[in-house]
Coordinates of C-alpha atoms in Angstrom, one line a residue:
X24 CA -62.9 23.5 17.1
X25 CA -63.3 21.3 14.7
X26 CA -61.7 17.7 16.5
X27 CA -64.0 18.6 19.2
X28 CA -67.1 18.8 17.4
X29 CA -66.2 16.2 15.4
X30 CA -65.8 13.9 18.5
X31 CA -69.1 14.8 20.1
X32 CA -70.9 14.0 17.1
X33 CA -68.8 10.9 17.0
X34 CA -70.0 10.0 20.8
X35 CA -73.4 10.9 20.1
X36 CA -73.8 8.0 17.5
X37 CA -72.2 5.8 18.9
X38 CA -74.5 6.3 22.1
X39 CA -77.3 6.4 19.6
X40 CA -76.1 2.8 18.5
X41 CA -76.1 1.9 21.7
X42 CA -79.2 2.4 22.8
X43 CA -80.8 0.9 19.4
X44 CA -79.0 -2.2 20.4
X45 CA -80.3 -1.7 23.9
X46 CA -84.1 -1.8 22.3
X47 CA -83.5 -4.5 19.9
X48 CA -82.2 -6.5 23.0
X49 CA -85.3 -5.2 25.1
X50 CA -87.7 -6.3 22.4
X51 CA -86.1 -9.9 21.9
X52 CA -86.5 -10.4 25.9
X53 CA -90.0 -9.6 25.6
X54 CA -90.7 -11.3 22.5
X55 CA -88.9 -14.3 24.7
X56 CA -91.0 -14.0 28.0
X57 CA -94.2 -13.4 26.5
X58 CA -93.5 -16.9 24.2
X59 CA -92.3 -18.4 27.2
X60 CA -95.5 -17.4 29.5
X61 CA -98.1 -18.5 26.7
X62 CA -96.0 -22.2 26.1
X63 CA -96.2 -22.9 30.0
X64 CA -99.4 -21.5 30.2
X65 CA -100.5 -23.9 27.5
X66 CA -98.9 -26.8 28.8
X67 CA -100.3 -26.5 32.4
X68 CA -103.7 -26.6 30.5
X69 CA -102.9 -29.5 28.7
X70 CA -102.0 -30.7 31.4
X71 CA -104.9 -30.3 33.9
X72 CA -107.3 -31.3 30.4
X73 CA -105.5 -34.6 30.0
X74 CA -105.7 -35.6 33.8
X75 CA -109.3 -34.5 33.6
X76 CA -110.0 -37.1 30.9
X77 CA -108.6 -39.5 33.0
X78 CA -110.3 -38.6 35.9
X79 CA -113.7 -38.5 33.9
X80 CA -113.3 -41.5 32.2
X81 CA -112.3 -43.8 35.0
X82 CA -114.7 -42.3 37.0
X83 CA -117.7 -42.4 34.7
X84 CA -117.2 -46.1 34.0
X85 CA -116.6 -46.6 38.1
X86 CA -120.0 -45.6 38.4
X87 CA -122.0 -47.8 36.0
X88 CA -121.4 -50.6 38.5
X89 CA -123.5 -49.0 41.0
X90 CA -126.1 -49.4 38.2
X91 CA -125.7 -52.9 38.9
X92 CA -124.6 -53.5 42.3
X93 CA -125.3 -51.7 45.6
X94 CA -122.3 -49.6 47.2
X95 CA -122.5 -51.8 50.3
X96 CA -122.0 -55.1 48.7
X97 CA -119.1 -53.7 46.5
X98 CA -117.3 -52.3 49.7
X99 CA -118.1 -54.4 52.2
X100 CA -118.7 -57.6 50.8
X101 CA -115.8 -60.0 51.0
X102 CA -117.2 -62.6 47.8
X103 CA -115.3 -62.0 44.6
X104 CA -116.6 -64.4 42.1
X105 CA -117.3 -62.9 39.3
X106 CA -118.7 -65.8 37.1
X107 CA -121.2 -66.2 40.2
X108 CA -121.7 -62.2 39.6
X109 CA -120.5 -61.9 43.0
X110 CA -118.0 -58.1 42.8
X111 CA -117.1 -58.0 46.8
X112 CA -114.3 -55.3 46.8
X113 CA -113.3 -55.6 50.7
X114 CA -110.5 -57.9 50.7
X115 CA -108.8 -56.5 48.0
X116 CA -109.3 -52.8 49.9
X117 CA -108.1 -54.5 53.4
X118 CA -105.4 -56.3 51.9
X119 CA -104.2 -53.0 50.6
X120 CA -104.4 -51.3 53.0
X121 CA -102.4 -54.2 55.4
X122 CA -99.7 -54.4 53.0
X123 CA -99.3 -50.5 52.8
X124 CA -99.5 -50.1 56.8
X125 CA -96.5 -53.2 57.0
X126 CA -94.5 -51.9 54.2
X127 CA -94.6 -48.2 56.2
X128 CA -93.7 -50.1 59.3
X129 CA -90.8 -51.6 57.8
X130 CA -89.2 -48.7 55.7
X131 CA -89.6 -45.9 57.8
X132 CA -87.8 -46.6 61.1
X133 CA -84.7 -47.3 58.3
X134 CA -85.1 -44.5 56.0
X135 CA -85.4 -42.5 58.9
X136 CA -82.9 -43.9 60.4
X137 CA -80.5 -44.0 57.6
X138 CA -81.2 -40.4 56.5
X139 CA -80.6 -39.3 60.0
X140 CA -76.9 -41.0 59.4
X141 CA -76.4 -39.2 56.2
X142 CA -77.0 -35.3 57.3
X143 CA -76.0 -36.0 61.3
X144 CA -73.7 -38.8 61.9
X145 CA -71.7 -40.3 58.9
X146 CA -68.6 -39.0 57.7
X147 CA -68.4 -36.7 53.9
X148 CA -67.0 -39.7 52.2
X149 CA -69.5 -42.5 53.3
X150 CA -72.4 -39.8 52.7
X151 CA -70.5 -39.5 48.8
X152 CA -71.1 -42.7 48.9
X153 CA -74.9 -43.7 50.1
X154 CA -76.5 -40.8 48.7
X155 CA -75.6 -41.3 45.3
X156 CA -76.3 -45.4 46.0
X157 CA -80.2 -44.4 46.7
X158 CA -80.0 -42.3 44.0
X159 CA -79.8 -45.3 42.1
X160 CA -82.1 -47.5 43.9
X161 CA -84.6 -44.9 43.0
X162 CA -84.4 -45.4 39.3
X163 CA -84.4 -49.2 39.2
X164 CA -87.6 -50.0 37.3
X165 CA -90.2 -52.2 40.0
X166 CA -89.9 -55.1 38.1
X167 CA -86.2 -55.7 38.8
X168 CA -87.5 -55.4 42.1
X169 CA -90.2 -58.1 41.5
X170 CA -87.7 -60.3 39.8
X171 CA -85.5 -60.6 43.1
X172 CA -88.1 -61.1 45.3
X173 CA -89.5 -63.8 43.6
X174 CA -86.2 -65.5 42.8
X175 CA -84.3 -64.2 45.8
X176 CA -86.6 -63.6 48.5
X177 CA -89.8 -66.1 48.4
X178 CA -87.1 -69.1 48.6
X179 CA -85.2 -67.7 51.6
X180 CA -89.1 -67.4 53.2
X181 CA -89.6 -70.8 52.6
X182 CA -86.7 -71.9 53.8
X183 CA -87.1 -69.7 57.1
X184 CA -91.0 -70.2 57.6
X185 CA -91.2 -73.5 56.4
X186 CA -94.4 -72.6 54.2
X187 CA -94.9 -73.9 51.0
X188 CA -95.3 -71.1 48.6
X189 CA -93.6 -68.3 50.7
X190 CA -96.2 -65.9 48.6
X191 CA -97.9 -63.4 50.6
X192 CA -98.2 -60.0 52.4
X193 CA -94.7 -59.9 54.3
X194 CA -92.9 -60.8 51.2
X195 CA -94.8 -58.1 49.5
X196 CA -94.1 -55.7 51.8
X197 CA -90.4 -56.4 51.8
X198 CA -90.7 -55.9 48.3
X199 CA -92.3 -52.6 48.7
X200 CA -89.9 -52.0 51.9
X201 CA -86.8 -52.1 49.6
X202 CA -88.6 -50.0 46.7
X203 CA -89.6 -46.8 48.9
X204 CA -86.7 -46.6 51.4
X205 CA -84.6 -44.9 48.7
X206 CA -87.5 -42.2 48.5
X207 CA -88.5 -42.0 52.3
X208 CA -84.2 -41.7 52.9
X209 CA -84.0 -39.0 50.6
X210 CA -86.8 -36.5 51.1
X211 CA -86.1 -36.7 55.2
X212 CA -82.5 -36.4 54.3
X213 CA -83.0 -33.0 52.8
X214 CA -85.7 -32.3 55.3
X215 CA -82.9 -32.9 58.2
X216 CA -80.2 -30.8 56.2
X217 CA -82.6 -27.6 55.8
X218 CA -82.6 -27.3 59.6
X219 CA -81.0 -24.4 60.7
X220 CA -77.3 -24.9 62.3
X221 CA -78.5 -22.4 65.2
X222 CA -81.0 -25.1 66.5
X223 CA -78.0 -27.4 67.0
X224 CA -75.9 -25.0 68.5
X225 CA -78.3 -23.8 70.9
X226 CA -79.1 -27.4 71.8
X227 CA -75.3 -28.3 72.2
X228 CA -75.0 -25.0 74.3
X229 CA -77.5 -26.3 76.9
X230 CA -75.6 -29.1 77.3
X231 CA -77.8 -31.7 75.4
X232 CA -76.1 -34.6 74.0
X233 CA -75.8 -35.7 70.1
X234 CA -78.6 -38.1 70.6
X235 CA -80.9 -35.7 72.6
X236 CA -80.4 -33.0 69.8
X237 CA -81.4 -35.7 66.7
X238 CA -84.6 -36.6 69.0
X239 CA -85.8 -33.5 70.5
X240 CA -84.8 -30.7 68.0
X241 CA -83.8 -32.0 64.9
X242 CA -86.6 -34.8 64.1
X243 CA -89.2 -32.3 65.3
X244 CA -88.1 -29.8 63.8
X245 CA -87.5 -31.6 60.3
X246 CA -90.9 -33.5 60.9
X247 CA -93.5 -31.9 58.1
X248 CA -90.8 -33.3 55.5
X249 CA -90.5 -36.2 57.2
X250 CA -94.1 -37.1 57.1
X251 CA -94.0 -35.7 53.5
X252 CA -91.5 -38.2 52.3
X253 CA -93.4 -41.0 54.6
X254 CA -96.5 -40.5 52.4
X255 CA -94.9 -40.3 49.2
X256 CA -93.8 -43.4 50.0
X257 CA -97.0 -44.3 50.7
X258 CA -98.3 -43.3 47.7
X259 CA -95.7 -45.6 46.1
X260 CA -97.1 -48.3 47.9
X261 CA -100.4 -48.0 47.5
X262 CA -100.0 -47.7 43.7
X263 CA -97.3 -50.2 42.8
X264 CA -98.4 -53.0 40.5
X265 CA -95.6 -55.6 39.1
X266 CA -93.5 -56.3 42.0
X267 CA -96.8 -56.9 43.9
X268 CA -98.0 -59.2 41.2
X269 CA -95.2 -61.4 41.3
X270 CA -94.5 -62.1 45.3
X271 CA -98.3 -61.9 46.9
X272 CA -99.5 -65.0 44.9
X273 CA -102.7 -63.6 43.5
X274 CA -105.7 -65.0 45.0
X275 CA -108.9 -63.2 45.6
X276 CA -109.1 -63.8 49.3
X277 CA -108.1 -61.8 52.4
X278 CA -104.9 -62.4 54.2
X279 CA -105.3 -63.9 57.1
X280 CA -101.4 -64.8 57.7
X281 CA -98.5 -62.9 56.5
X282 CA -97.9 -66.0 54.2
X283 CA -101.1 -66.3 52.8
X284 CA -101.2 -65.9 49.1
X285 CA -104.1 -62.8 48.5
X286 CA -104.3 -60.1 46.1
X287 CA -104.1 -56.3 46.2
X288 CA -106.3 -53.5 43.8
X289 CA -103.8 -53.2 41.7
X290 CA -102.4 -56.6 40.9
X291 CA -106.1 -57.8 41.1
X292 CA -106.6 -54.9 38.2
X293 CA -104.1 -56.0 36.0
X294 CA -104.6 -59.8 36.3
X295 CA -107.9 -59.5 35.1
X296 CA -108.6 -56.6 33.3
X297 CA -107.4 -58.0 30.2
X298 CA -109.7 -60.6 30.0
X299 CA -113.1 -59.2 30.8
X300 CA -115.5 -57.5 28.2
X301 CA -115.5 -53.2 28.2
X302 CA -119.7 -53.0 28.5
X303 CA -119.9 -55.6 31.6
X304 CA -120.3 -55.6 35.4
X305 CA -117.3 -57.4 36.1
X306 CA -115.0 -54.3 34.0
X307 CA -117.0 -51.9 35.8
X308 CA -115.8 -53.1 38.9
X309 CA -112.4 -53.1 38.2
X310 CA -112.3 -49.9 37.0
X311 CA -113.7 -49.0 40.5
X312 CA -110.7 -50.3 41.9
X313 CA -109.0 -48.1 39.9
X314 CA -111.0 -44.8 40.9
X315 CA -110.6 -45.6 44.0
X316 CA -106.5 -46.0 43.9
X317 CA -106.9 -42.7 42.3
X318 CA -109.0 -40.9 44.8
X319 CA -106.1 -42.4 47.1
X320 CA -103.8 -41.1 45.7
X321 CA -105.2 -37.5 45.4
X322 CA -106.0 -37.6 49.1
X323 CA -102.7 -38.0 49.8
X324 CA -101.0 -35.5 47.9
X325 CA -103.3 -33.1 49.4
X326 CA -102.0 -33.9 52.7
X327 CA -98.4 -33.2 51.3
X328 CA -99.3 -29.5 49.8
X329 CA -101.0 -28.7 53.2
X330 CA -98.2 -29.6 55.0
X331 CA -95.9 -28.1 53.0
X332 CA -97.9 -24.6 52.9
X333 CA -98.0 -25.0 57.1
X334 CA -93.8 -25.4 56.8
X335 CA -93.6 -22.1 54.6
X336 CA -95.9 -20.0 57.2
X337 CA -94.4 -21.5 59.9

């Protein structure tokens, strides 16, 4: 009787010890997770406080122009002098928007076209090869970038044009071109890959060909990412600011050729910002320029979360 006993008492404590381990462990987990919760709650805060300083700030100096200057000569006025007090935004917002719309007609048919080789058409070892390649591309800092196209690029457009400088939107948008194809490839790479294998089959069981399944199933149904990736890129255009600076030749004047030198927001921001005083019209307007690359960019990031919510419900 008494081994018996002996071992069910035996059993008992060490079941005991078990289950006191099994609390200790329970109490470090929630010790962990409650830590855990309050440290990303905190830095989501910080977070959404620091870009509300921004927002504020930039903002609340934007507006002091208009204490100064009416809304419809800053937008629609094409005069930037500011020693003549003249703040005429409209080429710099034109320009911008020219060199974003030929950068986007550029990249895109590639990217699209390339990531469309990577997930339909290439073979395992050349997609081991040119994914990790615009890996890369995508961490090279822009002014490496800048650096080529103004050493590199504006003397092969001389050469080709037979202009002068060379400087201007197309060798801008080259720039651009070669900066957000990495990005555009990538995102519609994965956005090609996630469709489902049943859509090809059922395709290739109708008798469609390689080519008619890419077009009609695969790109439509891939196309929310697509457009996603297309307006990152976008949003990588809009907001680029060295490469720009040293191929578009700087001049406060709308383009009128591709090969006329003109100026951007951003690299008109950073040429001049520098050298203007904080409590003045001229600073006011070029913060401006900045609020509005901000509001920009907001916009179309919003157009990325919608469309990504409409892929999940869909």
């Amino acid at each position: 009787m008494g081994a018996p006993v002996q071992g069910l008492a035996s059993r008992a404590q060490k079941g005991l010890s078990e289950v006191k381990v099994s609390e200790k462990r329970h109490s470090r987990h929630l010790i962990s997770n409650t830590l855990s919760r309050y440290y990303f709650i905190f830095s989501i805060l910080a977070l959404c406080f620091v870009l509300g300083l921004v927002i504020i700030f930039i903002g609340k100096t934007a507006l002091l122009l208009f204490a100064h200057l009416s809304p419809a000569e800053f937008f629609f006025s094409f005069n930037w002098t500011p020693e003549e007090d003249a703040f005429g935004a409209a080429a710099f917002i034109v320009n911008t928007l020219s060199l974003t719309a030929l950068t986007l007609l550029i990249a895109v048919p590639i990217s699209v076209g390339m990531a469309v080789l990577c997930a339909e058409i290439a073979p395992k070892w050349m997609k081991n090869f040119i994914r990790p390649v615009l890996d890369l591309l995508v961490g090279i800092p822009s002014i490496v970038y800048g650096y080529l196209g103004l050493t590199v690029l504006l003397p092969f457009l001389r050469r080709v044009s037979g202009e002068g400088l060379g400087d201007g939107l197309l060798a801008a948008a080259l720039v651009l071109a070669l900066m957000v194809l990495p990005t555009i490839c990538r995102i519609s790479d994965d956005a090609i890959v996630a469709v489902p294998r049943k859509y090809r089959d059922a395709a290739y069981a109708l008798g469609s060909t390689r080519l008619q399944v890419i077009m009609r199933v695969i790109l439509p149904a891939a196309s929310r990412g697509i457009i996603s990736a297309i307006i990152l890129g976008m949003t990588r255009a809009v907001g680029e600011t060295m490469a720009v600076v040293m191929v578009i030749g700087n001049t406060p004047q709308l383009a009128k050729t591709l090969f006329t030198p003109s100026s951007v927001l951003t690299s008109n921001i950073v040429m001049q910002i520098s050298n203007v005083e904080f409590d003045s019209t001229w600073n006011y307007a070029l913060h401006m320029m900045a609020f509005l690359l901000l509001l920009i960019s907001f916009v179309l990031i919003l157009v990325i979360r919608i469309l990504g919510r409409k892929r999940r419900d869909a």
